[in-house]
Amino acid sequence: MSFAIRQRQGRARSPLFLTLCCLPALSLTCIPLFYVLSRSAEIGWEGSVEEIFRRRTFDLLVNTLVLGCCVTAGAATVGTSVAWCVEKTELPARSLWRVIVSLPLAVPAFISSYAWSSFDASLQTMGGAIFILTLSTYPLVYLPVAAAFRGMDSTYEDVSRSLGKGPWETFFRASLPQVRPALGVGSLLVLTHMFAEFGALAFLRVQTFTTAIFDSFELEFDSRSAALQSLVLILLCLPAAYGEMRLRTGGRTVRSGKGVRRPDAFVRLGWRTVPVQLALAVLLVFALAVPMAILCYWLSVGLSAGNGLSDIDDAVYGSLSLAIPGAVIVVVLALPVVLLSSRHTGGVSRMADRLPYVIHGLPGLVVALALVFVSIHYASALYQTYAVLMAAYAILYLPLAQSALRSSIALVPSSLEELARGLGRGPLSAFMSITLPNILPGIGAGLALVALELMRELTSTLMLAPIGVTTLATEVWSHTNDTEYAAAAPFAAMLVVVSAVPTYVFTRRGTKGADIE
Amino acid sequence: MSSAVAAGAILSTPFVKTSWAADETLVLYNGQHAQTTKALVEAFKKATGITVDARKGSSSQLANQIIEEGAASPADLFYSEESPPVATLAEKGLLSPIAKATLSQIPKEYHAKDGTWLGASSRCRVVAYNKDMIDAGKLPGSVLDFATSAWKDKVGFVPTSGAFQEQIIAIEILKGRDAALAWLKGLKENGKIYNGNGAALKAVENGDVATALINNYYWFSLAKENGEDKMKSALHYVGHQDPGALITVSAAGILKSSKKQETAQKFVEFMVSADGQQAIADSVAEYPVREGIKSPYKLLPFKEIGAPAVTPADLGDAADALALRREAGLA
């Protein structure tokens, strides 16, 4: 039996080594920031005021905020509920659910918005956009929160129950506070993601700030106006990132006691097993089956069925050979950032921790063009090689890895590492033997989350991949762009199926080694 | 295990360019429909033995990419689904002049006045309408009529599409700036905004909206996919020199920064040759720009379009369209 404590961890000054390890991530993140600032500056003060203070800007801002806030609230609720059902209850076939509920993230936005807009024209409005985007983004909350549930100590819940508290109160007073860091970062992820969303709005009649940025690029070829508009998105992300950080710096909840994590006590569902399974099934019908149904429809009516099918092997290989190394690189870059920011205070720590979230609110096109500009002028030998593409992936998806890692790292008491150090272990050895085994759920969730996003990444891949490299996402785009919907269907279906592989491997591994032995 | 696989995958991928492509290989940034370019590139290879590697993307994104790349661009050629992105590159001084002998193969209204780009195929603006919702006879004789309360919620349009910008400019040229502005304001008031041409046509097919202002080839692409007999929509050609019957082109240019100018000239020359034009005409429902090439699609004969006297060269990069859209509150 161990006792639950809430403790404020010692936040020592950051060690130089760890700070240095954060620099790659930090400097990469600065690239789009530098690009956006320098391009915006070209417009000048007067031009900026004129550009920004227009009625149209205000309308778009309102749309962006409504979409962002509503989808975030929806995704936080759905993501947390699903994570609790999957990780904390006696749900039959848990490992199967665990994978399937993550997959809506792999469905290309184009397909889900096409599917839903086909069912009912009334979904082509703001309400429809909120509904559709909630369904496709809740895994951004689900994966970090599920990792936190997996890594948390159920002692709190035992205590709560032994005090005679009911299941709801136990959830809100004992379980939820432990996953609060994960929920916070997951929600921030959804919010900034919504600021940058574009593809999903193609079939919905909703315009946001990001659609206006695309306008500037696509019709005016004016990267300065686009940069200025992007700057507004960055300013929108700032208070959200700051607010999330404030929420988190309150009490910290860590595992305690002898250092042995009690095996999970799952909540017995009893008669509720069927309703819970039914609810999950309904969610998946909406989030996964409806988009998949549209693929079947395309296949059944489309005359282009089978076109380009011989390219599917290359596309599968292309997708996996970009997504898996990409996910590993992003997680490796994010790890020191999260370690630094959860254990130590300081300017670098705060910057490295927050900046990627702020950049996450930028449309992918802006990030890709920033990399085109910087790499061709300062590292032309690397232009359109995997190196720059991986850098783009890191800039785009660092926060996903951070969110997943943070929840796990927050649950490991730093006193354990200090104990190991006190016993004569070096910092690296203490990390490898104490911290690493304990944050495996977070690492697994981070890899899964980033791999899922990379599977469907399009803009950077099109611009920065070596010429001739195709992925499932680029082929889906290419065929749908040519109105060959039936030809696109197998590629899209394969995209979802192949996405299950990294998700299965990474989230499964995460269940083991979660105990401090 | 998975980390070992991942590490292997990282090590096996080329992180730095190890060798430069053979001299005779051209790099084409392609915004035109992938099948069309594939057919053209294959025909070119067959005729000349020269390989062309294509980078896919949307036309405007590729143009933005080329602008950022500047003098260091790896691209030799740019082939765009519509002409304004190419015209923008020309305006920024990024394109080389195309050989006079090549330009003389096509009518002069289909290439830039300074000869920096040429149209590779043409199409016209049309009105797509849902056959169950509206009688063809009730459709107006001018695209300007759609901007009236009689068409409230019955017309879909895509204010952000490239061809829509060109249509705004055509109205400005033919009827004056005030008319163009009034048209935009009327559409904003009465029309339904869609975020893409595909979405607008899909809405007509679904019966969400009775009509939509699009380009002819979107309908032919969908008809090819769904089967012509299953189409719920049909095309209305506005005709009689109305801006609603505007002709626009897909276009191509040679990058000034290319180190393979001569080879690139060969490709552009091939594009407007009989073989090149046939390859294009066979793969997309657009009109060839060269006389004597037959399209396998059931296109309205070119002479019956009744196109207005505004040429792709007049439209340029359609920059003024934005100012007009802003005044109308559409941007």
Short mmCIF file of C-alpha atoms in Angstrom, two decimals, chain A residues 67-261:
data_model
loop_
_atom_site.label_atom_id
_atom_site.label_comp_id
_atom_site.label_asym_id
_atom_site.label_seq_id
_atom_site.Cartn_x
_atom_site.Cartn_y
_atom_site.Cartn_z
CA LEU A 67 -14.52 26.81 -34.55
CA GLY A 68 -11.41 26.50 -32.38
CA CYS A 69 -13.13 26.77 -29.01
CA CYS A 70 -16.10 24.52 -29.80
CA VAL A 71 -14.01 21.78 -31.41
CA THR A 72 -11.57 21.91 -28.49
CA ALA A 73 -14.37 21.52 -25.96
CA GLY A 74 -15.87 18.67 -27.95
CA ALA A 75 -12.58 16.87 -28.52
CA ALA A 76 -11.58 17.24 -24.85
CA THR A 77 -14.85 15.69 -23.69
CA VAL A 78 -14.89 12.88 -26.22
CA GLY A 79 -11.15 12.18 -25.96
CA THR A 80 -11.12 12.00 -22.16
CA SER A 81 -14.26 9.86 -21.97
CA VAL A 82 -12.93 7.42 -24.52
CA ALA A 83 -9.54 7.26 -22.81
CA TRP A 84 -11.19 6.50 -19.48
CA CYS A 85 -13.42 3.79 -20.94
CA VAL A 86 -10.51 2.16 -22.75
CA GLU A 87 -7.87 2.39 -20.03
CA LYS A 88 -9.72 2.39 -16.74
CA THR A 89 -12.63 0.02 -17.13
CA GLU A 90 -12.89 -3.70 -17.63
CA LEU A 91 -13.60 -3.22 -21.29
CA PRO A 92 -13.45 -6.45 -23.26
CA ALA A 93 -10.96 -6.49 -26.17
CA ARG A 94 -9.16 -3.45 -24.79
CA SER A 95 -6.10 -3.64 -27.06
CA LEU A 96 -8.30 -3.70 -30.14
CA TRP A 97 -10.32 -0.65 -29.03
CA ARG A 98 -7.12 1.13 -28.11
CA VAL A 99 -5.94 1.06 -31.72
CA ILE A 100 -9.23 1.61 -33.49
CA VAL A 101 -10.27 4.68 -31.51
CA SER A 102 -7.03 6.43 -32.55
CA LEU A 103 -7.55 5.86 -36.25
CA PRO A 104 -9.94 8.73 -37.07
CA LEU A 105 -6.81 10.89 -36.91
CA ALA A 106 -5.47 9.10 -39.97
CA VAL A 107 -8.48 9.79 -42.17
CA PRO A 108 -7.58 12.54 -44.62
CA ALA A 109 -9.62 15.65 -43.87
CA PHE A 110 -10.71 15.86 -47.49
CA ILE A 111 -12.43 12.48 -47.22
CA SER A 112 -14.28 13.04 -43.97
CA SER A 113 -15.52 16.44 -45.08
CA TYR A 114 -16.56 15.06 -48.48
CA ALA A 115 -18.36 12.17 -46.78
CA TRP A 116 -20.33 14.23 -44.29
CA SER A 117 -21.15 17.01 -46.72
CA SER A 118 -22.60 14.36 -49.04
CA PHE A 119 -25.01 13.15 -46.39
CA ASP A 120 -26.59 16.43 -45.58
CA ALA A 121 -26.08 19.92 -46.96
CA SER A 122 -26.88 21.35 -43.52
CA LEU A 123 -23.55 19.94 -42.33
CA GLN A 124 -21.76 22.35 -44.66
CA THR A 125 -22.17 25.06 -42.02
CA MET A 126 -20.28 26.06 -38.88
CA GLY A 127 -22.24 23.56 -36.78
CA GLY A 128 -21.37 20.81 -39.21
CA ALA A 129 -17.72 21.83 -39.26
CA ILE A 130 -17.58 21.65 -35.46
CA PHE A 131 -19.18 18.21 -35.49
CA ILE A 132 -16.95 16.81 -38.25
CA LEU A 133 -13.73 18.27 -36.87
CA THR A 134 -14.47 17.08 -33.34
CA LEU A 135 -14.77 13.57 -34.71
CA SER A 136 -11.44 13.79 -36.52
CA THR A 137 -9.42 15.52 -33.79
CA TYR A 138 -10.49 13.88 -30.52
CA PRO A 139 -7.57 11.38 -30.83
CA LEU A 140 -5.25 14.35 -30.18
CA VAL A 141 -6.70 14.40 -26.66
CA TYR A 142 -7.36 10.70 -26.41
CA LEU A 143 -3.78 9.50 -26.96
CA PRO A 144 -2.03 11.70 -24.35
CA VAL A 145 -4.81 11.23 -21.81
CA ALA A 146 -4.88 7.46 -22.35
CA ALA A 147 -1.11 7.37 -21.83
CA ALA A 148 -1.58 9.29 -18.59
CA PHE A 149 -4.30 6.91 -17.43
CA ARG A 150 -1.99 4.00 -18.20
CA GLY A 151 0.87 5.50 -16.26
CA MET A 152 -1.05 6.82 -13.28
CA ASP A 153 -1.24 5.42 -9.81
CA SER A 154 -4.63 4.03 -8.95
CA THR A 155 -3.93 4.54 -5.23
CA TYR A 156 -5.71 7.87 -5.40
CA GLU A 157 -8.80 6.17 -6.66
CA ASP A 158 -8.56 3.47 -3.99
CA VAL A 159 -8.38 6.13 -1.31
CA SER A 160 -11.31 7.98 -2.83
CA ARG A 161 -13.39 4.83 -2.96
CA SER A 162 -12.39 3.79 0.54
CA LEU A 163 -13.71 7.15 1.70
CA GLY A 164 -17.05 6.15 0.30
CA LYS A 165 -17.00 8.40 -2.75
CA GLY A 166 -19.01 7.33 -5.76
CA PRO A 167 -17.55 6.61 -9.20
CA TRP A 168 -18.28 10.08 -10.59
CA GLU A 169 -16.68 11.85 -7.66
CA THR A 170 -13.75 9.46 -7.77
CA PHE A 171 -13.31 10.27 -11.44
CA PHE A 172 -13.45 14.03 -10.98
CA ARG A 173 -11.50 14.24 -7.72
CA ALA A 174 -8.98 11.43 -8.08
CA SER A 175 -8.56 10.34 -11.71
CA LEU A 176 -9.03 13.57 -13.64
CA PRO A 177 -6.49 15.67 -11.68
CA GLN A 178 -3.81 13.12 -12.53
CA VAL A 179 -4.44 13.41 -16.25
CA ARG A 180 -4.94 17.16 -16.14
CA PRO A 181 -1.55 17.92 -17.71
CA ALA A 182 -2.33 15.57 -20.58
CA LEU A 183 -5.81 16.97 -21.00
CA GLY A 184 -4.46 20.52 -21.00
CA VAL A 185 -1.82 19.94 -23.63
CA GLY A 186 -4.15 17.76 -25.70
CA SER A 187 -6.75 20.52 -25.74
CA LEU A 188 -4.15 23.12 -26.63
CA LEU A 189 -3.12 20.84 -29.46
CA VAL A 190 -6.67 20.68 -30.80
CA LEU A 191 -7.13 24.43 -30.48
CA THR A 192 -3.96 25.33 -32.37
CA HIS A 193 -4.71 22.57 -34.86
CA MET A 194 -8.05 24.21 -35.60
CA PHE A 195 -6.39 27.55 -36.21
CA ALA A 196 -4.33 25.90 -38.94
CA GLU A 197 -7.08 23.71 -40.41
CA PHE A 198 -7.76 24.13 -44.08
CA GLY A 199 -8.32 20.87 -45.91
CA ALA A 200 -11.36 19.82 -43.91
CA LEU A 201 -13.13 23.06 -44.78
CA ALA A 202 -12.92 22.42 -48.54
CA PHE A 203 -16.40 20.91 -48.71
CA LEU A 204 -17.88 22.91 -45.86
CA ARG A 205 -19.06 26.40 -46.48
CA VAL A 206 -17.04 27.94 -43.66
CA GLN A 207 -14.24 30.48 -44.07
CA THR A 208 -11.65 31.09 -41.38
CA PHE A 209 -8.48 33.05 -41.02
CA THR A 210 -6.54 30.19 -42.51
CA THR A 211 -8.70 30.06 -45.62
CA ALA A 212 -7.89 33.77 -46.01
CA ILE A 213 -4.18 33.04 -45.71
CA PHE A 214 -4.52 30.50 -48.49
CA ASP A 215 -6.27 33.17 -50.52
CA SER A 216 -3.30 35.48 -50.17
CA PHE A 217 -0.95 32.76 -51.30
CA GLU A 218 -3.07 31.27 -54.03
CA LEU A 219 -4.52 34.33 -55.67
CA GLU A 220 -2.16 37.16 -54.89
CA PHE A 221 1.07 35.22 -54.56
CA ASP A 222 1.73 37.61 -51.74
CA SER A 223 3.68 35.95 -48.98
CA ARG A 224 3.82 39.25 -47.07
CA SER A 225 0.07 39.54 -46.55
CA ALA A 226 -0.08 35.85 -45.79
CA ALA A 227 2.71 36.25 -43.24
CA LEU A 228 0.93 39.16 -41.61
CA GLN A 229 -2.25 37.12 -41.34
CA SER A 230 -0.21 34.23 -39.95
CA LEU A 231 1.13 36.57 -37.31
CA VAL A 232 -2.45 37.11 -36.15
CA LEU A 233 -2.81 33.34 -35.77
CA ILE A 234 0.38 33.28 -33.68
CA LEU A 235 -1.03 36.04 -31.48
CA LEU A 236 -4.19 33.97 -31.02
CA CYS A 237 -2.12 30.96 -29.93
CA LEU A 238 -0.11 32.91 -27.35
CA PRO A 239 -2.79 33.40 -24.69
CA ALA A 240 -3.91 29.79 -25.11
CA ALA A 241 -0.39 28.49 -24.63
CA TYR A 242 0.13 30.80 -21.66
CA GLY A 243 -3.18 29.86 -20.09
CA GLU A 244 -2.48 26.18 -20.41
CA MET A 245 0.88 26.67 -18.69
CA ARG A 246 -0.77 28.57 -15.81
CA LEU A 247 -3.25 25.76 -15.34
CA ARG A 248 -0.45 23.29 -15.07
CA THR A 249 1.84 25.04 -12.62
CA GLY A 250 -0.57 24.56 -9.72
CA GLY A 251 -0.25 21.41 -7.66
CA ARG A 252 1.56 18.54 -9.26
CA THR A 253 0.38 15.02 -8.93
CA VAL A 254 2.99 12.34 -8.88
CA ARG A 255 3.22 8.74 -7.98
CA SER A 256 4.57 8.14 -4.55
CA GLY A 257 5.12 5.67 -1.79
CA LYS A 258 7.56 2.86 -2.17
CA GLY A 259 7.91 3.46 -5.84
CA VAL A 260 5.93 0.42 -6.75
CA ARG A 261 2.93 1.18 -8.88
#
